[in-house]
XYZ file of C-alpha atoms in Angstrom:
510
model
C 128.557 75.054 150.402
C 125.270 76.958 150.438
C 126.538 79.479 147.882
C 127.666 76.605 145.616
C 124.212 75.021 145.841
C 122.574 78.329 144.943
C 124.909 78.715 141.977
C 124.116 75.212 140.729
C 120.366 75.813 141.037
C 120.745 79.056 139.081
C 122.828 77.316 136.392
C 120.363 74.448 135.904
C 117.435 76.878 135.874
C 119.138 78.952 133.188
C 119.799 75.848 131.063
C 116.186 74.698 131.472
C 114.734 78.088 130.500
C 117.121 78.374 127.580
C 115.953 75.019 126.234
C 112.338 76.046 126.709
C 112.874 78.825 124.141
C 112.321 76.149 121.505
C 109.047 75.045 123.125
C 107.400 78.148 124.528
C 107.268 81.681 123.227
C 109.759 83.873 125.092
C 107.804 86.544 126.948
C 109.248 90.060 126.995
C 106.960 92.475 128.809
C 103.730 92.642 126.818
C 105.351 90.880 123.872
C 106.486 87.385 123.011
C 109.251 85.958 120.822
C 108.990 82.876 118.639
C 111.017 81.188 115.916
C 109.410 80.753 112.479
C 110.342 78.744 109.403
C 109.130 78.762 105.803
C 109.993 76.348 103.010
C 110.205 77.351 99.365
C 109.528 74.006 97.735
C 110.147 72.641 94.239
C 107.162 70.326 94.112
C 107.286 66.862 92.638
C 104.877 67.519 89.796
C 102.217 65.162 88.575
C 101.579 65.671 84.897
C 98.109 67.071 84.182
C 96.677 63.844 82.800
C 92.943 63.843 82.254
C 92.764 60.310 83.656
C 94.833 60.464 86.838
C 94.195 57.592 89.233
C 94.046 57.988 92.987
C 97.233 55.952 93.357
C 99.096 58.161 90.854
C 97.968 61.292 92.657
C 98.899 59.825 96.032
C 102.392 58.900 94.800
C 103.292 62.518 94.026
C 101.652 63.892 97.151
C 103.559 61.453 99.367
C 106.814 62.401 97.657
C 106.199 66.054 98.503
C 105.136 65.211 102.043
C 108.384 63.316 102.555
C 110.212 66.547 101.691
C 107.976 68.396 104.153
C 108.892 65.891 106.857
C 112.621 66.475 106.358
C 112.129 70.247 106.328
C 110.093 70.128 109.549
C 112.821 68.110 111.261
C 115.518 70.495 110.043
C 113.501 73.558 111.067
C 112.909 72.118 114.529
C 116.626 71.434 114.923
C 117.156 75.174 114.338
C 114.647 76.071 117.045
C 111.576 76.712 114.866
C 108.174 76.497 116.531
C 106.116 76.859 113.353
C 106.760 75.998 109.696
C 104.782 77.198 106.677
C 104.641 75.351 103.349
C 103.630 76.846 99.958
C 100.352 76.882 98.090
C 99.869 74.036 95.587
C 103.102 72.378 96.740
C 101.558 69.056 97.811
C 100.151 68.294 94.356
C 101.828 70.842 92.048
C 100.397 73.416 89.665
C 98.556 72.829 86.431
C 96.712 69.731 87.605
C 93.268 68.628 86.559
C 90.926 66.100 88.208
C 91.272 67.762 91.603
C 89.006 65.101 93.109
C 91.938 62.679 92.937
C 93.979 64.948 95.233
C 91.316 66.307 97.597
C 90.407 65.126 101.081
C 87.420 65.989 103.241
C 88.520 68.335 106.034
C 86.240 68.709 109.069
C 84.180 71.890 109.146
C 85.489 74.756 111.281
C 82.697 74.556 113.842
C 83.783 71.005 114.665
C 87.447 71.986 114.830
C 86.644 74.770 117.293
C 84.599 72.550 119.591
C 86.586 69.305 119.550
C 90.191 68.159 119.795
C 90.954 66.390 116.522
C 94.382 64.813 116.000
C 94.310 63.014 112.629
C 97.640 61.316 113.427
C 96.041 59.152 116.117
C 92.460 59.092 114.837
C 91.651 55.998 112.776
C 88.816 57.809 110.984
C 91.550 59.682 109.096
C 93.261 56.538 107.803
C 91.734 57.180 104.383
C 92.922 60.817 104.433
C 96.691 60.417 104.195
C 97.552 64.080 103.610
C 95.828 65.249 106.775
C 97.199 62.316 108.724
C 100.778 62.847 107.547
C 100.704 66.576 108.302
C 99.313 65.909 111.779
C 101.925 63.240 112.517
C 104.648 65.561 111.244
C 103.575 68.279 113.666
C 103.228 65.824 116.546
C 106.529 64.020 115.951
C 108.608 67.192 115.738
C 106.532 69.266 118.189
C 106.213 72.036 115.640
C 103.126 73.879 114.379
C 102.500 73.160 110.693
C 100.649 75.223 108.071
C 100.119 73.661 104.651
C 97.925 74.106 101.595
C 95.761 71.326 100.168
C 92.457 70.613 98.430
C 89.325 70.314 100.553
C 86.405 68.236 99.272
C 83.030 69.488 100.462
C 80.618 67.869 98.043
C 79.918 69.010 95.407
C 82.666 71.644 95.712
C 86.450 71.710 96.052
C 88.298 74.490 97.851
C 91.865 75.765 97.825
C 92.524 75.350 101.547
C 95.119 76.171 104.182
C 95.220 73.920 107.247
C 96.949 74.623 110.560
C 98.155 72.028 113.073
C 99.432 72.713 116.580
C 102.609 71.269 118.067
C 100.702 68.219 119.347
C 99.270 67.374 115.921
C 95.845 68.873 116.635
C 94.042 70.242 113.575
C 93.280 73.797 114.679
C 91.501 75.367 111.725
C 91.172 75.590 107.969
C 90.848 78.528 105.591
C 89.259 78.493 102.142
C 90.918 80.888 99.692
C 88.600 83.774 98.809
C 90.121 85.301 95.659
C 90.984 82.611 93.134
C 93.408 83.191 90.279
C 92.810 81.008 87.210
C 91.777 78.115 89.436
C 88.855 76.596 87.577
C 89.114 73.419 89.631
C 88.169 75.269 92.838
C 85.153 77.134 94.182
C 85.819 80.527 95.792
C 85.010 81.064 99.432
C 82.098 83.471 99.057
C 81.253 83.727 102.777
C 84.429 83.379 104.851
C 84.328 83.031 108.610
C 85.147 86.370 110.289
C 87.714 84.521 112.389
C 90.181 82.683 110.137
C 92.811 82.697 112.874
C 94.435 80.121 115.127
C 96.415 80.296 118.357
C 99.371 77.986 118.907
C 100.613 76.301 122.051
C 103.436 78.867 122.229
C 100.940 81.702 122.598
C 100.876 83.399 119.178
C 97.703 84.043 117.191
C 98.063 83.852 113.411
C 95.822 84.849 110.520
C 95.609 82.752 107.349
C 95.850 84.243 103.875
C 96.574 82.626 100.506
C 98.427 84.133 97.528
C 96.122 86.430 95.492
C 94.115 87.218 98.635
C 96.903 89.571 99.733
C 95.941 92.068 97.020
C 92.471 92.589 98.514
C 91.266 94.319 101.662
C 89.570 91.239 103.067
C 90.534 89.048 104.660
C 94.276 89.725 104.833
C 94.310 93.418 105.794
C 91.379 92.926 108.154
C 93.366 90.704 110.519
C 95.339 93.683 111.812
C 92.759 96.411 111.177
C 89.710 94.681 112.663
C 90.950 91.752 114.742
C 94.229 93.091 116.115
C 96.112 90.057 114.761
C 99.612 91.014 113.591
C 101.082 87.671 112.515
C 100.188 86.308 109.085
C 100.973 82.930 107.544
C 101.001 83.153 103.774
C 101.194 80.030 101.579
C 101.531 81.221 97.985
C 102.203 80.113 94.416
C 103.283 83.517 93.141
C 104.440 84.099 89.575
C 106.678 87.176 89.580
C 105.628 89.951 87.197
C 107.371 93.141 86.175
C 107.635 95.923 87.008
C 106.163 95.917 90.549
C 104.679 92.509 91.321
C 107.670 90.545 92.566
C 106.688 88.277 95.447
C 109.068 89.399 98.171
C 108.406 93.097 97.601
C 104.643 92.577 97.924
C 105.156 90.494 101.081
C 107.344 93.217 102.555
C 104.852 95.936 101.578
C 102.100 94.075 103.430
C 104.248 93.846 106.566
C 104.980 97.573 106.305
C 101.389 98.722 105.844
C 99.828 96.443 108.492
C 102.675 96.552 111.026
C 102.599 92.755 110.942
C 104.953 89.818 110.847
C 104.474 87.731 107.721
C 105.640 84.149 107.139
C 105.552 83.694 103.356
C 106.271 80.373 101.630
C 106.296 80.372 97.823
C 106.336 77.558 95.318
C 109.752 77.093 93.688
C 109.336 76.744 89.935
C 111.959 79.065 88.538
C 111.487 78.294 84.838
C 108.026 79.863 85.180
C 109.154 82.627 87.610
C 107.615 81.119 90.754
C 110.003 82.046 93.566
C 110.333 84.426 96.483
C 109.754 83.573 100.147
C 110.503 85.432 103.326
C 110.060 86.095 107.007
C 109.370 89.775 107.527
C 109.139 91.585 110.845
C 106.595 94.200 111.736
C 107.017 97.356 109.681
C 108.641 95.478 106.811
C 111.912 94.472 108.445
C 113.375 91.799 106.101
C 114.540 89.258 108.697
C 115.338 86.646 106.041
C 114.214 86.200 102.448
C 115.076 84.344 99.287
C 114.321 84.713 95.603
C 115.931 82.652 92.855
C 117.837 84.435 90.109
C 118.673 81.281 88.182
C 115.965 79.669 86.054
C 117.756 76.319 86.348
C 117.751 76.353 90.155
C 115.423 73.609 91.426
C 116.633 73.377 95.026
C 114.333 73.866 98.011
C 115.153 76.698 100.396
C 114.419 76.643 104.139
C 114.359 79.983 105.969
C 114.342 80.258 109.770
C 114.277 83.392 111.920
C 113.159 84.748 115.277
C 110.281 87.234 115.490
C 108.698 89.350 118.177
C 104.969 89.971 118.438
C 102.169 90.923 120.778
C 100.766 88.235 123.043
C 97.589 86.619 121.760
C 94.563 88.577 122.970
C 90.859 87.684 122.911
C 89.343 88.677 119.602
C 86.936 91.628 119.617
C 83.273 90.681 119.652
C 80.764 91.455 116.916
C 83.393 91.849 114.214
C 82.022 91.371 110.731
C 84.130 91.036 107.656
C 81.917 89.140 105.303
C 83.551 89.315 101.914
C 81.167 89.754 98.999
C 82.907 88.501 95.896
C 83.016 90.706 92.885
C 83.130 89.411 89.366
C 86.652 90.664 88.725
C 88.470 88.810 91.463
C 87.417 85.188 91.345
C 85.464 82.484 89.620
C 81.809 82.494 90.605
C 81.325 78.770 90.223
C 83.250 75.561 89.894
C 83.969 74.219 86.437
C 85.989 71.083 85.783
C 88.769 71.543 83.209
C 89.102 68.932 80.510
C 92.859 68.793 81.016
C 95.918 70.631 79.806
C 98.530 69.618 77.277
C 101.496 70.555 79.461
C 102.229 72.321 82.703
C 103.909 75.082 80.703
C 100.809 75.838 78.672
C 98.769 76.058 81.863
C 101.219 78.462 83.472
C 101.538 80.695 80.428
C 97.882 81.631 80.766
C 98.592 83.038 84.231
C 101.091 85.580 82.938
C 98.560 88.371 82.530
C 100.101 91.003 84.787
C 103.616 91.130 83.364
C 104.636 94.378 81.670
C 101.324 96.280 81.673
C 101.017 99.436 79.620
C 102.923 101.865 81.803
C 103.792 105.304 80.504
C 107.466 106.149 81.051
C 109.639 109.232 80.879
C 113.441 109.197 81.181
C 115.135 110.605 84.284
C 118.027 113.037 84.016
C 121.226 112.550 85.984
C 121.919 114.760 88.991
C 119.404 116.555 91.165
C 116.089 116.960 89.420
C 112.357 116.301 89.418
C 109.914 114.732 86.977
C 106.140 114.570 86.626
C 103.993 112.206 84.604
C 100.279 111.341 84.472
C 98.009 108.550 83.267
C 94.670 110.280 82.893
C 93.840 111.887 86.243
C 96.356 109.763 88.143
C 99.684 111.605 88.456
C 103.133 110.645 89.713
C 105.819 113.099 90.793
C 109.473 112.333 91.603
C 112.168 114.393 93.283
C 115.588 112.770 93.320
C 119.365 112.914 93.272
C 120.815 110.170 91.087
C 124.152 109.115 89.663
C 123.414 107.430 86.332
C 125.960 104.858 85.230
C 127.111 104.910 81.633
C 124.862 102.817 79.392
C 121.980 102.671 81.893
C 118.584 104.316 81.509
C 116.340 105.145 84.447
C 112.730 106.200 84.031
C 109.679 107.351 85.936
C 106.615 105.260 85.179
C 102.893 105.587 85.807
C 99.928 103.282 85.303
C 96.223 103.519 86.092
C 93.795 100.936 84.878
C 92.906 97.275 84.707
C 95.252 94.570 83.548
C 93.000 91.882 82.120
C 93.310 88.213 81.387
C 89.952 86.534 81.290
C 88.350 85.806 83.637
C 90.556 87.856 86.005
C 90.683 91.640 85.919
C 93.086 93.437 88.215
C 92.745 97.190 88.727
C 95.573 99.212 90.229
C 97.403 102.536 90.078
C 101.191 102.702 90.205
C 103.967 105.279 90.469
C 107.542 104.026 90.212
C 111.104 104.591 89.088
C 112.632 101.715 87.139
C 115.926 100.682 85.633
C 115.168 99.995 81.971
C 116.385 96.840 80.260
C 117.897 98.751 77.327
C 118.823 102.254 76.219
C 115.353 103.336 75.078
C 112.166 104.060 77.003
C 110.423 101.251 75.122
C 112.599 98.773 77.077
C 111.384 100.005 80.463
C 109.287 97.584 82.486
C 110.837 94.412 81.075
C 111.687 91.587 83.456
C 114.787 92.644 85.420
C 118.077 90.811 85.658
C 119.976 90.641 88.958
C 123.293 92.360 89.625
C 122.962 94.743 86.693
C 122.145 98.092 88.318
C 125.096 100.422 88.825
C 123.224 103.734 88.932
C 122.639 105.058 92.461
C 119.753 107.087 93.829
C 121.246 109.226 96.600
C 117.785 110.427 97.518
C 114.314 109.659 96.191
C 110.849 111.010 96.965
C 107.728 109.915 95.090
C 104.260 111.412 95.315
C 101.075 109.975 93.831
C 97.459 111.152 93.940
C 95.060 108.250 94.349
C 91.473 109.310 93.732
C 89.985 107.585 96.759
C 89.789 108.106 100.484
C 92.640 106.755 102.581
C 90.463 103.936 103.935
C 89.554 102.662 100.472
C 93.083 102.390 99.041
C 95.361 99.485 99.895
C 98.870 100.828 99.362
C 101.923 98.690 98.592
C 105.307 100.477 98.829
C 107.941 98.390 97.037
C 111.721 98.687 96.645
C 113.666 96.052 94.710
C 117.420 96.554 94.533
C 120.283 95.248 92.427
C 120.958 91.562 92.992
C 117.290 90.975 93.833
C 117.690 92.645 97.207
C 115.525 94.637 99.609
C 115.916 97.643 101.886
C 114.800 97.658 105.494
C 111.322 99.026 104.881
C 110.773 99.773 108.573
C 113.869 101.982 108.851
C 114.662 103.164 105.330
C 111.264 104.092 103.866
C 108.803 106.670 105.176
C 105.216 107.163 104.044
C 103.105 110.257 104.536
C 99.451 110.595 103.593
C 97.793 113.907 102.657
C 94.038 114.080 102.253
C 93.011 116.672 99.683
C 89.577 117.645 98.397
C 89.202 114.996 95.718
C 92.281 112.863 96.136
C 94.327 110.781 98.519
C 98.003 111.741 98.169
C 100.722 109.352 99.313
C 104.334 110.462 99.610
C 107.084 107.847 99.780
C 110.696 108.698 100.659
C 113.660 106.321 100.486
C 116.144 107.357 103.156
C 119.147 105.316 102.063
C 121.121 105.228 98.778
C 119.812 102.482 96.494
C 120.803 100.782 93.257
C 117.247 100.130 92.247
C 115.590 97.725 89.834
C 112.385 99.450 90.838
C 111.191 101.644 93.683
C 107.643 102.857 93.904
C 104.148 102.274 95.188
C 100.972 100.848 93.812
C 97.498 101.222 95.172
C 94.393 99.104 94.976
C 91.270 101.319 95.198
C 88.855 98.840 96.703
C 85.771 100.349 95.092
C 87.330 99.606 91.669
C 88.719 96.174 92.559
């Protein structure tokens, strides 16, 4: 009888602890496991009228928040403890009159010192976005990260907000590096601590879209604060040859040894797509990118991650971020309106197909070398080239400009060309069209900066819009030479590659 009682106690304890996996992070030694979700959302889009009323704006925002509510419920049913929603997805892209969509979010000093739950606080009754997000988190007992507009008179900020599983508003983050966002003011003096810790024991850093291509604040979370979990709301327009969303997300996870929860806007006709949950080192736990321009369906991704337990942040850490004139708008200016969403989005397409220099690759075992000024790219490879396909080695060093944004980078990559001539290299790729196989591939590039002043992004994009396991299948070695910073990238598994390469962002030129 006693042994039966012991067995029953053990059984009920096991069931209880198993159920708690959906509530508390699962502790494993010095680490903890949690379940994350991201939603790629096709936003209900308000047309960019110049005379939008508050009720019109609210109608579209509530429609998108209803979708969020369903996604949060579905994510929770799959065990998720946190869900991340995309940038711009509450009100859509291309809008004007941001004041019709913005709400006043409490300042961070208040959020740190007080428990604020907009769901049950009547002072938020006139701030329906904040109240709905808080109630969503509280009802489903899931942490929520969303992007919205913050009104801090006379300015408006592109803002991420984070809610805990009880609906508490934990923190907010103002985007630092704006990208053609004339309706917003850049965050010129961000708080050194743009992090939040959830009830399940994980500390996250906040980073928004274009911010990920700059040293601060995104890279500083791991380098200076020891925070290795990043939430990343984004409205990312994919650009060829190297700036596809999921490859940049994976590169960040690789270079910072971080988990990243990336939620992209889903607007396939304008090439907005690509979300993922990546483990530390660039392990692609789950990801999605649309390959059909007519696909308008939302996509929910859920996966388990492992991380370090939340630790106290180091004291006296400073990462003030002085803005430079090439990354953001210096001041707010109110647009007069746009004719269509499409015309607004077309102006963003400034990074597609920059002026790379290409040279064709020979079949078999060979090597190739190419330079753009003093920046050189070297490839050693074994490749089986399929009939009718052209592969090339490409190099770029310079600034890709589209006023008022200027983006400097250096890149070394192999690409599958769209046609049979070198002039077709770098065009937007099509999925499932690469039959040539690299049996081995090593790339070497000489960045003319010290290792600490180059942010490197290793990227591999395979046939069918796929990824390799960056943590297991790609190695990176750095060699410091007298006047250059040499990175060597090796792909350890055979690949049918749309592109495979690395690009660097020398911070002193960015």
